[in-house]
Coordinates of C-alpha atoms in Angstrom, one line a residue:
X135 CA 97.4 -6.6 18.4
X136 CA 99.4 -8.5 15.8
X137 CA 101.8 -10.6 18.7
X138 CA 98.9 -11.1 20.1
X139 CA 98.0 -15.0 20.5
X140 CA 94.4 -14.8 18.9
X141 CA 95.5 -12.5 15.9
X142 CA 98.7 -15.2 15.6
X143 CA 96.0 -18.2 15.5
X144 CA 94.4 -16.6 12.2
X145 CA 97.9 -15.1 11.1
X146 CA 100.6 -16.6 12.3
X147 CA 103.2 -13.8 11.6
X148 CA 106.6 -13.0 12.8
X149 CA 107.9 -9.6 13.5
X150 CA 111.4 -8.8 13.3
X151 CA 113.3 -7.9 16.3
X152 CA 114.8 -4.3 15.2
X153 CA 111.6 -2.5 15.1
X154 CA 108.4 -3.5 17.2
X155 CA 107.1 0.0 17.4
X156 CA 103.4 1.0 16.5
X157 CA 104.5 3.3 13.5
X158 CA 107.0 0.7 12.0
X159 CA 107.5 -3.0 12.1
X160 CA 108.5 -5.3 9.5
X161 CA 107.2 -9.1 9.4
X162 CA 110.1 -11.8 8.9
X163 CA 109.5 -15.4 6.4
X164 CA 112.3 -18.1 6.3
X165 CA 114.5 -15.6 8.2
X166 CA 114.2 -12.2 6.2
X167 CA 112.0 -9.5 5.8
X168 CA 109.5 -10.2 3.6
X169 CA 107.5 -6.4 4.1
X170 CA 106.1 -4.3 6.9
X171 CA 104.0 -1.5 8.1
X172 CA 104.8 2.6 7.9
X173 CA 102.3 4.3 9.6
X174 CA 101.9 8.6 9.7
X175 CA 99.8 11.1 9.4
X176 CA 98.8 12.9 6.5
X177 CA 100.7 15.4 7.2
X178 CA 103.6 13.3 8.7
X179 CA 107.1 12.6 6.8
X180 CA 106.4 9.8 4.2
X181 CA 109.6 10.3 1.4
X182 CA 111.4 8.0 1.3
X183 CA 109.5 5.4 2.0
X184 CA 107.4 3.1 -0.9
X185 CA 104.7 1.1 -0.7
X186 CA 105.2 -2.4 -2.8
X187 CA 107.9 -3.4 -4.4
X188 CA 108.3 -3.6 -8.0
X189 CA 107.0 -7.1 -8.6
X190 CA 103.9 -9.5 -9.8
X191 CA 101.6 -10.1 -7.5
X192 CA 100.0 -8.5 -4.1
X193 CA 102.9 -6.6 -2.9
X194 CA 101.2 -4.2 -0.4
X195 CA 99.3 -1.0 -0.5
X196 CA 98.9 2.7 0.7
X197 CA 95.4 2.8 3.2
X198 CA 94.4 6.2 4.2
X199 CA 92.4 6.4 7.0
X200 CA 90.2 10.3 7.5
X201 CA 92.2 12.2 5.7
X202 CA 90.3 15.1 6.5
X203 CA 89.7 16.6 10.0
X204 CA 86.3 17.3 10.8
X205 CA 87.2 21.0 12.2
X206 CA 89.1 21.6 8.9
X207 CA 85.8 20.2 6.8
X208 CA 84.5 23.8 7.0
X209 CA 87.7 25.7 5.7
X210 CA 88.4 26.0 2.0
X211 CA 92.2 26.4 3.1
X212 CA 92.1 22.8 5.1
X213 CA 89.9 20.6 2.4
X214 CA 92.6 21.8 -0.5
X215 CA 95.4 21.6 1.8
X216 CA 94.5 17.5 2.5
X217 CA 93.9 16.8 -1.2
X218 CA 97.0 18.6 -2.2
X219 CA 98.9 15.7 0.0
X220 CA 97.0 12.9 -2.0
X221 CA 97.7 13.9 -5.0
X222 CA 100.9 15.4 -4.6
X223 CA 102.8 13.3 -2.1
X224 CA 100.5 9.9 -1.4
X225 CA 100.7 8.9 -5.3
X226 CA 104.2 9.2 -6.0
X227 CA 105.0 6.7 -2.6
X228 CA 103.6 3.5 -4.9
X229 CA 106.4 1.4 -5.4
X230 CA 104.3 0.1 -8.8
X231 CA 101.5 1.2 -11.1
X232 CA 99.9 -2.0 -9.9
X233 CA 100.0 -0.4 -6.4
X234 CA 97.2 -0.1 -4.9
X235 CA 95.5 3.2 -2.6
X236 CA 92.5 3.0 -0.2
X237 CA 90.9 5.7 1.4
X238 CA 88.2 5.2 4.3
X239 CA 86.6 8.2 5.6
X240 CA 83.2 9.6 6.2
X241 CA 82.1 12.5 4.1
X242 CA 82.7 16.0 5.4
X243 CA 81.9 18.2 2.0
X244 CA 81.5 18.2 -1.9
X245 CA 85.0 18.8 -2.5
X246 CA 87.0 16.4 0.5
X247 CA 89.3 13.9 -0.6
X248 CA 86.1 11.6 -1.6
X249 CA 85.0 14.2 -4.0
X250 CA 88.4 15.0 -5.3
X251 CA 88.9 11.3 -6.4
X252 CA 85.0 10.9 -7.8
X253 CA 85.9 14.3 -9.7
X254 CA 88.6 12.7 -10.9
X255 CA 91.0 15.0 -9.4
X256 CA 92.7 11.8 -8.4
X257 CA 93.4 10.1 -11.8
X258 CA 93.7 6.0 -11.4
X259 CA 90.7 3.4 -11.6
X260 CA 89.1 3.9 -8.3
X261 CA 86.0 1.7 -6.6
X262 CA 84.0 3.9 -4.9
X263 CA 81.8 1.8 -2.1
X264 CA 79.3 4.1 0.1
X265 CA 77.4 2.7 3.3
X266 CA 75.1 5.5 4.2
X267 CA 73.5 4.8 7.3
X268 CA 69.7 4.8 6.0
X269 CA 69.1 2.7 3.7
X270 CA 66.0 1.4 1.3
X271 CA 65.3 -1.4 -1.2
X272 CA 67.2 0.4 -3.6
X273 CA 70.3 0.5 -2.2
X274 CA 70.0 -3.2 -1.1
X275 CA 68.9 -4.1 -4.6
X276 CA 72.6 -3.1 -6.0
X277 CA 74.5 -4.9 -3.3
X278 CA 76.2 -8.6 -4.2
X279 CA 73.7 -11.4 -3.8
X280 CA 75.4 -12.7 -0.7
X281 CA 75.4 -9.7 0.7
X282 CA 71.5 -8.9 0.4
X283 CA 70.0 -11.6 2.1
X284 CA 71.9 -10.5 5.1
X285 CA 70.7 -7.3 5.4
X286 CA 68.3 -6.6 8.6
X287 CA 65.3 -5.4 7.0
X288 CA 64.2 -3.0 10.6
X289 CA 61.1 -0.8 10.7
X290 CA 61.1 1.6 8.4
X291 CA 60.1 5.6 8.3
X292 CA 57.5 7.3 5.9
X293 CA 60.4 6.6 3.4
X294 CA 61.0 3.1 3.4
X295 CA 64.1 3.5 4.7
X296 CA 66.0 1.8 7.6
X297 CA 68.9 1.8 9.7
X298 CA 72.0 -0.2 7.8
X299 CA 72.9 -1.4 11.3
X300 CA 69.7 -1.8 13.5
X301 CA 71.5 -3.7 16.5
X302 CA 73.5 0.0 16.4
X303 CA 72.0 2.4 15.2
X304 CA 68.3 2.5 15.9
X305 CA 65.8 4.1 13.0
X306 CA 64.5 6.4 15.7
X307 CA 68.2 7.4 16.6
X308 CA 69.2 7.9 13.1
X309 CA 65.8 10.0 12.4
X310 CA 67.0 12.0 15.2
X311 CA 70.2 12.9 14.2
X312 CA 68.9 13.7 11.0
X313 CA 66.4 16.3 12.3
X314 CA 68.7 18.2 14.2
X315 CA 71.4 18.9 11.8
X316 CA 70.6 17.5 8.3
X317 CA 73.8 19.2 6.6
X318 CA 76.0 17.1 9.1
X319 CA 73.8 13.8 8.6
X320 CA 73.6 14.0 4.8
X321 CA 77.4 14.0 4.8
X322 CA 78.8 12.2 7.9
X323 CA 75.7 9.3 8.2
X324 CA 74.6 9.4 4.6
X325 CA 78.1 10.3 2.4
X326 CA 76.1 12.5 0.2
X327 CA 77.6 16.1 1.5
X328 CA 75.5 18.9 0.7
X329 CA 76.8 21.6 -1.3
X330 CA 77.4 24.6 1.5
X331 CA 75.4 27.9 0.2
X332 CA 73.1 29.8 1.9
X333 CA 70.7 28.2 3.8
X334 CA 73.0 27.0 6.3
X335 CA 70.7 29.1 8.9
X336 CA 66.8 27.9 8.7
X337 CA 64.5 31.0 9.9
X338 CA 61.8 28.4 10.4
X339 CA 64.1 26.6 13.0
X340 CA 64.4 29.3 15.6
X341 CA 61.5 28.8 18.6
X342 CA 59.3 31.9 18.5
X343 CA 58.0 33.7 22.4
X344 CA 55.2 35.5 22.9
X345 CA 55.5 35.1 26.9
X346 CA 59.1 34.3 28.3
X347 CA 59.9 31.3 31.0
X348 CA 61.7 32.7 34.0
X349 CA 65.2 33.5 33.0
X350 CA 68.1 32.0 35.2
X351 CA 70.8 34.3 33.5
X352 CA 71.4 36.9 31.3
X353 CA 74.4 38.3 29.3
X354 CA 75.6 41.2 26.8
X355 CA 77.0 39.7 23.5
X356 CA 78.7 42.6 21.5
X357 CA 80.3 42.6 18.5
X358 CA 81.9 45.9 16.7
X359 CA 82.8 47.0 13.2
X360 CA 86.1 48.0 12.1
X361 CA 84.8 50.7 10.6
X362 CA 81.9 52.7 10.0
X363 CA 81.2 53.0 5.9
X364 CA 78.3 52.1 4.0
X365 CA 79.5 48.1 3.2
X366 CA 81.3 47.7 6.6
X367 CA 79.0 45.8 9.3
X368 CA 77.2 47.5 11.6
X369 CA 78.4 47.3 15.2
X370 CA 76.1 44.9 17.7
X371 CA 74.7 44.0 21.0
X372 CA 72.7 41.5 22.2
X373 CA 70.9 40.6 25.1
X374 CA 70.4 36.8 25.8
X375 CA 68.7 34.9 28.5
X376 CA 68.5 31.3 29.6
X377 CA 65.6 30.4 30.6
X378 CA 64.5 27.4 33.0
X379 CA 63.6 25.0 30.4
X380 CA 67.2 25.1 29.5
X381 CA 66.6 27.0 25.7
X382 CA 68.5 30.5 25.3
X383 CA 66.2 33.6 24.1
X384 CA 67.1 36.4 22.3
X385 CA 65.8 39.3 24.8
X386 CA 66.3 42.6 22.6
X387 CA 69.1 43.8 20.8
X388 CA 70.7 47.3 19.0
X389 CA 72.6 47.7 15.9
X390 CA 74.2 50.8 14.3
X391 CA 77.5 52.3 12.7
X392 CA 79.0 54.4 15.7
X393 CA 82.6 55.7 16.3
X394 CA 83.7 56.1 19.8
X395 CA 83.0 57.7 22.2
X396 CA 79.0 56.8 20.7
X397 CA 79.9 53.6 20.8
X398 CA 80.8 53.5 24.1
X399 CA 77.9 55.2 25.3
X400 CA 75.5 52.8 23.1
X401 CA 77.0 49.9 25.0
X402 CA 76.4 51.5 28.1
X403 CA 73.0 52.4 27.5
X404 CA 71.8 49.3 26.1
X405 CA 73.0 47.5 29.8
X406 CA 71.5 50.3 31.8
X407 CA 68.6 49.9 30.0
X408 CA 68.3 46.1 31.3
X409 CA 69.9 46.6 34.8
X410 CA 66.9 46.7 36.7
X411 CA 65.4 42.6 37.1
X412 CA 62.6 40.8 39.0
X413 CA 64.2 37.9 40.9
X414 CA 60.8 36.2 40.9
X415 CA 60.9 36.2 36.5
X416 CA 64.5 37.0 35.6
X417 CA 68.0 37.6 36.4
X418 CA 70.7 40.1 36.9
X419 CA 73.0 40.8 33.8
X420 CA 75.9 39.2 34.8
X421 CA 78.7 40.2 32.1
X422 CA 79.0 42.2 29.2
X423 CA 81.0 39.9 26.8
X424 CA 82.9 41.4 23.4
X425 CA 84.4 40.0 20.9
X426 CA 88.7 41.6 21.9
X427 CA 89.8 42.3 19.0
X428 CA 90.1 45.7 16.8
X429 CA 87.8 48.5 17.9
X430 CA 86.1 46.0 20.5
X431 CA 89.4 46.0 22.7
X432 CA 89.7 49.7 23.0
X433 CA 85.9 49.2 24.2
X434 CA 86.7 46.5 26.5
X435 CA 89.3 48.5 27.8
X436 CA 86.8 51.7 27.7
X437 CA 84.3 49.9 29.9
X438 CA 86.3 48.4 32.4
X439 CA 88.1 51.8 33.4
X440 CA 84.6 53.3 34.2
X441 CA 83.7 56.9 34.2
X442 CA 81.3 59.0 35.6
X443 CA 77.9 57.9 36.1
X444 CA 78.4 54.9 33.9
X445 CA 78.2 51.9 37.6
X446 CA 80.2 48.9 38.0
X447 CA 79.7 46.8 33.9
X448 CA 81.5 43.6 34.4
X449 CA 82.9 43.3 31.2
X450 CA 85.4 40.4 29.7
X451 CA 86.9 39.8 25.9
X452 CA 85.8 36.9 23.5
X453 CA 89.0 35.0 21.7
X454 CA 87.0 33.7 18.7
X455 CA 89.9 31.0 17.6
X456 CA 88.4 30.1 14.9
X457 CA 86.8 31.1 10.8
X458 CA 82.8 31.9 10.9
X459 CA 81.9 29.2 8.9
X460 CA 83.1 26.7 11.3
X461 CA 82.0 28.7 14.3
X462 CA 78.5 28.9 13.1
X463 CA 78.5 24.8 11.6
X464 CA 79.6 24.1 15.4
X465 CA 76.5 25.9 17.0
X466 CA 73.6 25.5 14.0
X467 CA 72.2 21.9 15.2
X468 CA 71.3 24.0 18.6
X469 CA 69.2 26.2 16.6
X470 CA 67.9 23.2 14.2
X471 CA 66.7 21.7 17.4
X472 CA 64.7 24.6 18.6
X473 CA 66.9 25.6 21.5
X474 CA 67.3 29.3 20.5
X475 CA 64.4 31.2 21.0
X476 CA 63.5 34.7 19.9
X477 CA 60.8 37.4 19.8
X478 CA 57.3 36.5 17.6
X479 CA 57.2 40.4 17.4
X480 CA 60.0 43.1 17.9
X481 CA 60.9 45.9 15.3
X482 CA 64.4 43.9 14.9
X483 CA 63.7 40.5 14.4
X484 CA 62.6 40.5 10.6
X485 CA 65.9 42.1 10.0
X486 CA 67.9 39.4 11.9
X487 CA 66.3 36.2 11.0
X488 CA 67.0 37.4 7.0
X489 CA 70.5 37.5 8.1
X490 CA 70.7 34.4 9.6
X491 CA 69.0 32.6 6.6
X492 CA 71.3 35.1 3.8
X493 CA 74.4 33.4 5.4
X494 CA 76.6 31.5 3.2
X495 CA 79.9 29.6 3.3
X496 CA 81.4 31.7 0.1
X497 CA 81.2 34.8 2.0
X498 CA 78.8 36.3 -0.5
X499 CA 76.3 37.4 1.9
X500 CA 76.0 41.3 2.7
X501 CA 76.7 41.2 6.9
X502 CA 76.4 38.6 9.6
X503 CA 77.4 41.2 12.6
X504 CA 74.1 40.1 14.2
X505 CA 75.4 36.3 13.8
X506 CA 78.6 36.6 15.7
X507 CA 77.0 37.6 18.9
X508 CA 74.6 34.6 18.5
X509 CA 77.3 32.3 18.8
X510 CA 78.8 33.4 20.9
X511 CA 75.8 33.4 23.3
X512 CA 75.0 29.7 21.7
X513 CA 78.8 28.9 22.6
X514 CA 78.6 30.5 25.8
X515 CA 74.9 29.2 27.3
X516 CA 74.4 26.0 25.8
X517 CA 77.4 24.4 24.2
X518 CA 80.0 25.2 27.1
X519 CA 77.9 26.6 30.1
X520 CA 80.2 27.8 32.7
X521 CA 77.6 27.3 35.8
X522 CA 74.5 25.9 36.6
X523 CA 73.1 29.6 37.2
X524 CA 69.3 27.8 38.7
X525 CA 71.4 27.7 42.2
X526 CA 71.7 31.7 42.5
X527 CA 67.9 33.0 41.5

């Protein structure tokens, strides 16, 4: 971009000859280098390397871009890992005090990078300039005078707010967005991240069935306790369905502290218990899927040797590759937008639903056994469906 002819016309710059790559080039006056560009990642190698020099006047500057990776947003471990390299590594590079740092990025929690530096974790002057992407009056009101009368004044929701960037981002768009996942919005669209408690999980946001569509596929979702005391989690399976108008429902489900060989049997009654199908409403079960690790690989393994009288239970592992928090933050805007469904009425569903809303990103809740199968049905039906299973009922 910067040999290019049209950014030459605006700035006509030279780049030395001995290094033209993207990561480092150096820009040549009267026949010497007069500065350059060092670009890595934040957790690239940056000793060694200075931004400025030690004299008056603009000299340069350190511009980080996202310091923060939206899949590590969601890990304690990954925010304090990013602001450890600001503060520890990115401040010492300034050639001077007068050296200045900019950081771009959008919002991913109360305590990113952002909220390090408005802590004042990140001592130094800092200017703090948010563009959240609804707006109102108020916000316009505090911009510089230029600046206002340039603003796109769009229609506007019950709020009197509209869309920073109409041509863009339309209101209804934006409204959208908001509706489905409002903890991502607030953050991401809005920079003003939520603080992460329970709550993640909205009971009011799951569709409720009285009377079921017909159901192109169904699966097992299990997931088992380490152990069976009084404060482990319970060990879990679940039965989920998609249904033709493309939402996943929550068919029945068991729960209970077993040991083998119980648990094995459990497992194998529960799918026994939904072998038998009308083609006309409903599917066969097509897999019994468990999370392989622990005491659910010695079941996986259990299950796929067979035994007498127990049939043919297709039966694979689950690699979850990631924490729970982040699992569930990747799956929760399905659920915000009504696209998992469960029972109105069945002797379980109180007991689940307070689960789901008792999650929270400290940990402090009691259990989430019944959540782990959930996403991984959510993963498995809706974020990254496999087949399109209307073609074989």
């Amino acid at each position: 971009i910067v040999q290019s002819d049209e950014y030459r016309a605006l700035w006509p710059l030279e780049i030395a000859d001995d290094a033209k790559s993207k990561k480092r080039w150096n820009v040549v006056v009267d026949g010497k280098k007069a500065g350059g560009v060092y670009a890595v990642s934040l957790g690239g190698q940056v000793t060694g390397f200075r931004a400025g020099h030690m004299a008056p006047g603009w000299q340069g500057a350190i511009i980080i871009d996202d310091p923060l990776k939206v899949e590590d947003a969601y890990s304690k471990t990954g925010r304090s890992k990013a602001n450890r390299k600001l503060v520890s590594t990115v401040k010492s590079r300034k050639a001077s005090p007068d050296t200045p740092i900019i950081v771009i990025m959008q919002r991913l929690a109360q305590d990113d990078p952002t909220g390090l530096i408005q802590s004042g974790g990140f001592p130094g002057a800092w200017e703090c300039i948010e563009i959240p992407a609804l707006i109102d009056d108020a916000y316009v009101s505090g911009l510089p005078e230029q600046v206002q009368g340039q603003v796109v004044r769009d229609v506007q929701d019950q709020d009197g707010r509209y869309s920073y960037w109409p041509y863009k981002e339309p209101l209804a768009e934006l409204l959208a967005l908001e509706a489905t996942d409002r903890y991502v919005f607030s953050g991401q669209y809005q920079q003003r991240p939520s603080p992460l408690g329970g709550g993640i999980i909205k009971g009011d946001q799951f569709g409720r069935y009285t009377v079921l569509p017909r159901i192109l596929s169904r699966n097992v979702y299990g997931d088992t306790a380490q152990k069976t005391a009084e404060r482990n989690d319970y060990s879990v399976f679940q039965l989920w369905g998609l249904g033709e108008d493309k939402r996943i429902y929550l068919l029945d489900m068991i729960r209970g502290k077993w040991e083998a060989p119980e648990l094995k049997r459990r497992a194998i009654d529960f799918w026994n218990a939904h072998r038998a199908y009308d083609h006309k409403v409903s599917a066969p079960i097509r897999q019994m899927k468990i999370e392989d690790k622990s005491s659910g690989t010695g079941l996986i393994q259990d299950i796929a040797r067979g035994g007498a009288g127990q049939g043919r239970i297709p039966v694979t592992g689950i690699a979850r590759v990631t924490d729970k928090l982040t699992r569930v933050m990747d799956v929760v805007s399905y659920i915000d937008a009504g696209w998992v469904v469960i029972p109105e009425q069945a002797g379980w569903v109180k007991d689940f639903v307070a689960e789901c809303e008792a999650f929270s990103a400290d940990g402090t809740h009691a259990h989430d056994d019944q959540i782990d199968p959930m996403v991984d049905a959510i993963n498995d039906l809706l974020a990254h469906p496999a087949s399109d299973w209307s073609r074989w009922v």
